[in-house]
XYZ file of C-alpha atoms in Angstrom:
360
model
C -26.957 15.549 -20.228
C -24.672 16.422 -22.872
C -23.722 13.942 -25.642
C -20.335 13.960 -27.694
C -20.617 10.862 -29.520
C -19.664 12.774 -32.942
C -16.531 14.420 -31.023
C -15.701 10.905 -29.441
C -15.558 9.301 -32.906
C -12.669 11.887 -33.656
C -11.137 12.404 -30.493
C -10.360 11.546 -26.689
C -11.411 10.898 -23.262
C -13.188 13.433 -20.904
C -15.162 14.433 -17.937
C -13.622 14.093 -14.363
C -12.953 11.533 -11.891
C -13.867 11.328 -8.011
C -12.088 11.330 -4.534
C -12.981 11.465 -1.289
C -12.287 13.397 2.195
C -8.919 15.202 3.092
C -7.569 14.644 6.686
C -3.674 13.680 6.670
C -1.152 14.104 9.149
C 0.789 17.560 9.258
C 4.273 15.562 8.614
C 2.685 13.791 5.399
C 1.497 17.088 3.823
C 3.553 18.867 1.404
C 4.095 22.814 1.638
C 2.036 24.545 -0.982
C 4.841 27.420 -0.896
C 7.198 24.797 -2.269
C 4.888 23.117 -4.905
C 4.536 24.444 -8.303
C 2.173 23.217 -11.138
C 4.118 22.434 -14.167
C 3.385 24.093 -17.697
C 1.252 22.068 -20.089
C 2.728 21.302 -23.480
C 1.762 23.836 -26.258
C -0.825 21.195 -27.522
C -2.514 20.442 -23.949
C -2.776 24.111 -23.433
C -4.689 24.625 -26.740
C -7.312 21.961 -25.864
C -7.151 23.934 -22.084
C -7.780 27.198 -23.926
C -10.260 25.812 -26.281
C -12.354 24.641 -23.438
C -12.600 27.806 -21.656
C -13.626 29.595 -25.139
C -16.763 26.904 -25.571
C -17.595 28.288 -21.908
C -16.967 25.321 -19.669
C -16.704 26.664 -16.393
C -14.665 24.837 -13.578
C -16.181 21.615 -12.191
C -17.715 22.419 -8.588
C -18.858 25.980 -9.694
C -22.223 24.914 -11.280
C -24.964 22.435 -10.197
C -24.870 18.704 -11.258
C -27.276 19.416 -14.075
C -25.341 22.264 -15.369
C -21.976 20.556 -15.247
C -23.121 17.552 -17.040
C -24.694 19.961 -19.658
C -21.244 21.890 -20.292
C -18.874 21.598 -22.764
C -16.264 18.809 -22.089
C -12.624 18.409 -23.038
C -13.936 16.021 -26.008
C -15.676 18.944 -27.472
C -12.843 21.315 -27.212
C -10.467 18.507 -29.375
C -13.265 18.250 -31.619
C -13.133 21.850 -32.179
C -9.656 21.979 -32.535
C -9.665 19.135 -35.138
C -12.391 21.096 -37.172
C -10.010 24.441 -36.961
C -7.016 22.496 -38.251
C -9.085 20.653 -40.859
C -8.006 17.247 -39.059
C -9.972 14.426 -40.415
C -10.949 11.492 -38.058
C -8.497 8.077 -38.567
C -10.536 5.773 -40.892
C -9.286 3.026 -38.617
C -11.466 4.452 -36.023
C -14.595 5.010 -38.059
C -14.248 1.395 -39.266
C -14.922 0.153 -35.447
C -18.144 -1.359 -35.808
C -20.601 -0.605 -32.779
C -23.673 -2.189 -31.003
C -25.631 -0.311 -28.260
C -27.275 -2.666 -25.882
C -28.760 -2.718 -22.205
C -27.357 -5.299 -19.793
C -28.203 -6.216 -16.216
C -26.563 -3.970 -13.883
C -27.102 -4.413 -10.009
C -30.468 -2.785 -9.711
C -31.745 -2.788 -13.264
C -30.288 -2.155 -16.782
C -27.786 0.127 -17.473
C -26.428 0.988 -21.414
C -23.354 -0.407 -22.728
C -21.805 -0.157 -26.265
C -19.746 -2.965 -27.841
C -17.004 -1.925 -30.160
C -15.888 -4.630 -32.765
C -12.467 -4.145 -34.741
C -12.141 -4.990 -38.424
C -11.305 -8.818 -38.933
C -12.870 -12.268 -38.330
C -12.087 -12.932 -34.717
C -12.740 -14.262 -32.192
C -11.454 -11.048 -30.737
C -9.900 -11.011 -26.974
C -12.435 -8.906 -24.771
C -11.569 -5.465 -22.766
C -14.105 -4.362 -20.346
C -13.934 -0.707 -19.863
C -15.592 1.779 -17.531
C -15.543 5.714 -18.416
C -14.710 8.409 -15.707
C -16.738 11.159 -14.671
C -16.440 11.047 -10.701
C -19.376 8.886 -10.565
C -21.369 11.859 -11.198
C -20.839 13.384 -14.874
C -20.104 11.887 -18.386
C -21.016 8.809 -20.154
C -19.890 6.176 -22.677
C -20.695 8.655 -25.537
C -18.361 11.165 -24.337
C -15.599 8.457 -23.820
C -16.287 7.145 -27.330
C -12.910 8.195 -28.725
C -10.806 6.151 -26.046
C -12.780 2.966 -26.556
C -12.621 3.078 -30.355
C -8.691 3.549 -30.038
C -8.479 0.706 -27.730
C -10.485 -1.571 -29.613
C -8.299 -0.619 -32.961
C -5.212 -0.710 -31.346
C -5.506 -3.764 -29.236
C -7.288 -5.258 -32.058
C -10.073 -6.329 -29.032
C -13.825 -6.537 -28.733
C -14.347 -3.598 -26.297
C -17.486 -3.399 -23.950
C -17.861 0.282 -22.756
C -19.995 0.092 -19.646
C -22.272 2.854 -18.188
C -23.386 2.532 -14.723
C -25.556 4.291 -12.077
C -24.369 7.909 -11.245
C -24.393 9.936 -8.198
C -26.112 11.821 -6.427
C -28.901 10.142 -7.486
C -27.322 6.660 -6.944
C -24.753 7.422 -4.120
C -21.579 5.106 -3.561
C -21.477 2.289 -3.831
C -24.212 1.993 -6.933
C -21.550 2.318 -9.449
C -19.198 -0.188 -7.899
C -22.240 -2.483 -7.662
C -23.012 -2.035 -11.314
C -19.392 -2.655 -12.472
C -19.277 -6.120 -10.919
C -22.764 -6.970 -11.980
C -21.467 -5.929 -15.711
C -18.526 -7.702 -15.439
C -20.255 -11.143 -14.804
C -22.620 -10.382 -17.652
C -19.899 -9.602 -20.343
C -17.885 -12.858 -19.115
C -21.038 -14.707 -19.841
C -22.294 -13.072 -22.976
C -19.256 -11.768 -25.062
C -19.301 -14.575 -27.018
C -22.345 -13.503 -28.840
C -20.416 -10.908 -30.406
C -17.369 -12.920 -31.148
C -15.527 -12.254 -27.865
C -13.022 -14.750 -26.555
C -13.069 -14.192 -22.644
C -10.298 -16.730 -22.524
C -8.231 -13.441 -23.240
C -9.818 -10.649 -20.971
C -8.893 -7.241 -19.565
C -10.449 -4.764 -17.494
C -9.945 -1.021 -18.164
C -11.126 2.335 -16.996
C -10.217 6.234 -16.605
C -10.323 7.970 -13.688
C -13.294 6.995 -11.622
C -13.552 4.188 -14.091
C -10.126 3.264 -13.264
C -11.243 2.575 -9.956
C -13.871 0.560 -11.247
C -11.688 -1.555 -13.307
C -9.200 -2.144 -10.118
C -12.212 -3.238 -8.114
C -13.570 -5.850 -10.642
C -9.868 -7.395 -11.020
C -10.088 -7.556 -6.885
C -13.311 -8.965 -6.787
C -12.750 -11.620 -9.564
C -10.045 -12.778 -7.633
C -11.828 -12.909 -4.192
C -14.765 -14.417 -5.672
C -13.240 -16.999 -7.899
C -14.625 -15.731 -11.194
C -12.898 -15.672 -14.431
C -10.139 -13.410 -13.709
C -8.693 -10.631 -16.207
C -5.434 -11.377 -17.776
C -4.760 -7.768 -17.326
C -5.803 -4.377 -15.989
C -5.273 -1.013 -17.562
C -5.823 1.804 -14.920
C -5.496 5.335 -16.456
C -5.131 7.996 -13.488
C -7.403 5.753 -11.441
C -8.886 7.234 -8.407
C -6.998 5.371 -5.708
C -6.933 7.066 -2.410
C -8.857 9.609 0.115
C -6.054 12.027 0.806
C -6.050 15.550 -0.555
C -2.957 16.772 0.585
C -0.588 14.497 -1.704
C 2.184 16.378 -3.647
C 0.359 15.973 -6.649
C -2.875 17.704 -4.824
C -0.713 20.564 -3.603
C 1.195 20.899 -7.019
C -2.171 20.859 -8.932
C -4.899 22.432 -6.637
C -5.695 24.846 -9.457
C -5.184 22.581 -12.540
C -7.829 22.101 -15.163
C -9.915 20.298 -16.139
C -9.601 18.534 -12.487
C -8.433 20.667 -9.681
C -8.871 20.018 -5.976
C -11.820 21.929 -5.682
C -13.351 19.801 -8.280
C -12.570 16.593 -6.532
C -14.150 18.004 -3.326
C -17.484 18.729 -5.119
C -17.430 15.044 -6.645
C -16.892 14.080 -2.789
C -20.024 15.885 -2.045
C -22.170 14.282 -4.806
C -21.127 10.422 -4.238
C -21.088 10.016 -0.651
C -23.732 10.366 1.730
C -21.513 10.483 4.754
C -17.676 11.361 4.549
C -16.653 8.302 6.368
C -17.464 6.279 3.395
C -14.092 7.681 1.689
C -12.213 5.247 4.043
C -14.068 2.177 2.161
C -11.241 -0.082 0.735
C -13.131 0.002 -2.633
C -12.268 3.867 -2.675
C -8.961 3.733 -0.826
C -7.058 1.373 -2.804
C -3.490 2.549 -1.595
C -4.467 1.347 1.853
C -5.526 -2.019 0.868
C -3.093 -4.673 1.935
C -4.472 -7.548 0.207
C -2.754 -7.296 -3.504
C -1.522 -10.402 -4.156
C -2.481 -12.699 -6.746
C -4.193 -9.670 -9.064
C -3.538 -9.256 -12.807
C -0.446 -7.698 -14.278
C -1.374 -3.869 -14.437
C -0.561 -1.241 -16.632
C -0.827 2.243 -14.834
C -0.759 5.720 -16.584
C -0.771 8.831 -14.968
C -0.794 12.715 -16.032
C 1.761 14.848 -14.494
C -0.598 17.846 -14.130
C -3.214 15.738 -12.126
C -4.401 15.857 -8.516
C -4.502 12.099 -8.989
C -0.769 11.499 -9.971
C 0.562 10.740 -6.505
C -1.974 8.015 -5.581
C -2.010 6.589 -8.906
C 1.869 5.924 -8.551
C 1.691 4.877 -5.029
C -0.919 2.114 -5.989
C 1.042 1.040 -8.733
C 4.308 0.913 -6.169
C 1.923 -0.997 -3.745
C 1.169 -3.658 -6.537
C 4.485 -4.331 -7.534
C 5.488 -4.650 -3.737
C 2.470 -7.213 -3.522
C 4.386 -9.238 -6.392
C 1.799 -8.019 -9.462
C 3.688 -7.152 -12.707
C 3.099 -3.773 -13.173
C 4.144 -0.924 -15.985
C 3.657 2.184 -14.675
C 4.128 5.813 -16.844
C 3.646 9.347 -15.866
C 3.533 11.451 -18.846
C 4.800 15.107 -18.454
C 3.226 18.317 -19.672
C -0.380 16.757 -19.830
C -3.311 16.689 -17.773
C -6.351 14.775 -16.356
C -8.553 13.444 -19.300
C -5.593 13.458 -21.593
C -5.642 9.901 -22.532
C -7.640 9.581 -25.609
C -6.794 13.044 -27.379
C -4.241 11.822 -29.732
C -5.717 13.789 -32.616
C -4.338 16.758 -31.204
C -2.083 16.101 -28.369
C 0.932 14.027 -29.432
C 1.685 12.630 -25.631
C -1.805 11.134 -25.763
C -1.160 9.457 -28.802
C 2.143 7.953 -26.908
C 0.010 6.937 -23.945
C -2.620 5.251 -25.964
C 0.112 3.364 -28.044
C 1.828 2.399 -24.766
C -1.347 1.163 -23.450
C -2.795 -1.054 -26.609
C 1.167 -2.394 -26.746
C 0.638 -3.672 -23.136
C -2.848 -4.949 -23.745
C -2.028 -6.875 -26.755
C 1.192 -8.541 -25.473
C -1.106 -9.610 -22.402
C -4.031 -10.685 -24.592
C -1.837 -12.606 -26.935
C 0.420 -14.182 -24.346
C -3.053 -15.492 -22.711
C -4.301 -17.287 -25.871
C -0.968 -19.307 -25.859
């Protein structure tokens, strides 16, 4: 698998996420003739153009191994920074890191602990990366986690997990639960204070974070004080408004999502599992406050917005924002995409407020 640790120190999040089957009633389908994909901002388009220039092929057109090895949006941002002569933020470089192996549900999985400057003890954010449960790793998402650690002044534990097709659903979800329990028990070893605790994730990782929050509630574990869900996988319908609008979007298209489905599930019926189809869950009461961030040019936009609305209906405090002119995977690209920095500032402000309130 291609690694992008150096790129991650300087830039932003990447890879892709995952979803499931497509059947929807005709009355819920949106006419493709009426849908039109929004134009990316100039800065976002520059990232997409650079990704193509680096030789990346659309997800779904290569084998799993080839897809894992090809250039990522993080590489594209890194290349743009080099062209522009942009130096990495010293505050991000100052974040300390420790790589560890921790117990998953079926063996050890890699994790990286990010420690901000200061004396601590620090609030704790447990984070899961994207990649459709198939591609990407903690190296590729290094920039997002550094920015979260610096912006929220928190100990961030970035978790890996078993991936499909080698380890199909629900392997990643089982690992996420196991790793959360481990962090709650062990974060103190790294000067973390789990009395101030959040879960966070992007894309497929956003789905994992949401499921961990639900599992903590249902099992009577220490519950997170906040959940940050960045364009999370939250439904199993591929005819929503945003799927129709953004069927040909990059770096995540409808075809890419269909490819992820083929890799993740051994049976299409598994897509109806409530761990995947969050928008259809009815038991959302009593969950932690949530910040939900979506991108306008993203097939997953509608389900993320819908899940946020359902959380609100269940009495959960929710702050949801959809950022215009950006695509899936924009979140950590603040070095070259101003809208991404705006989204990161929003996220870390929400996390800081929640975690500081938890300490009172």
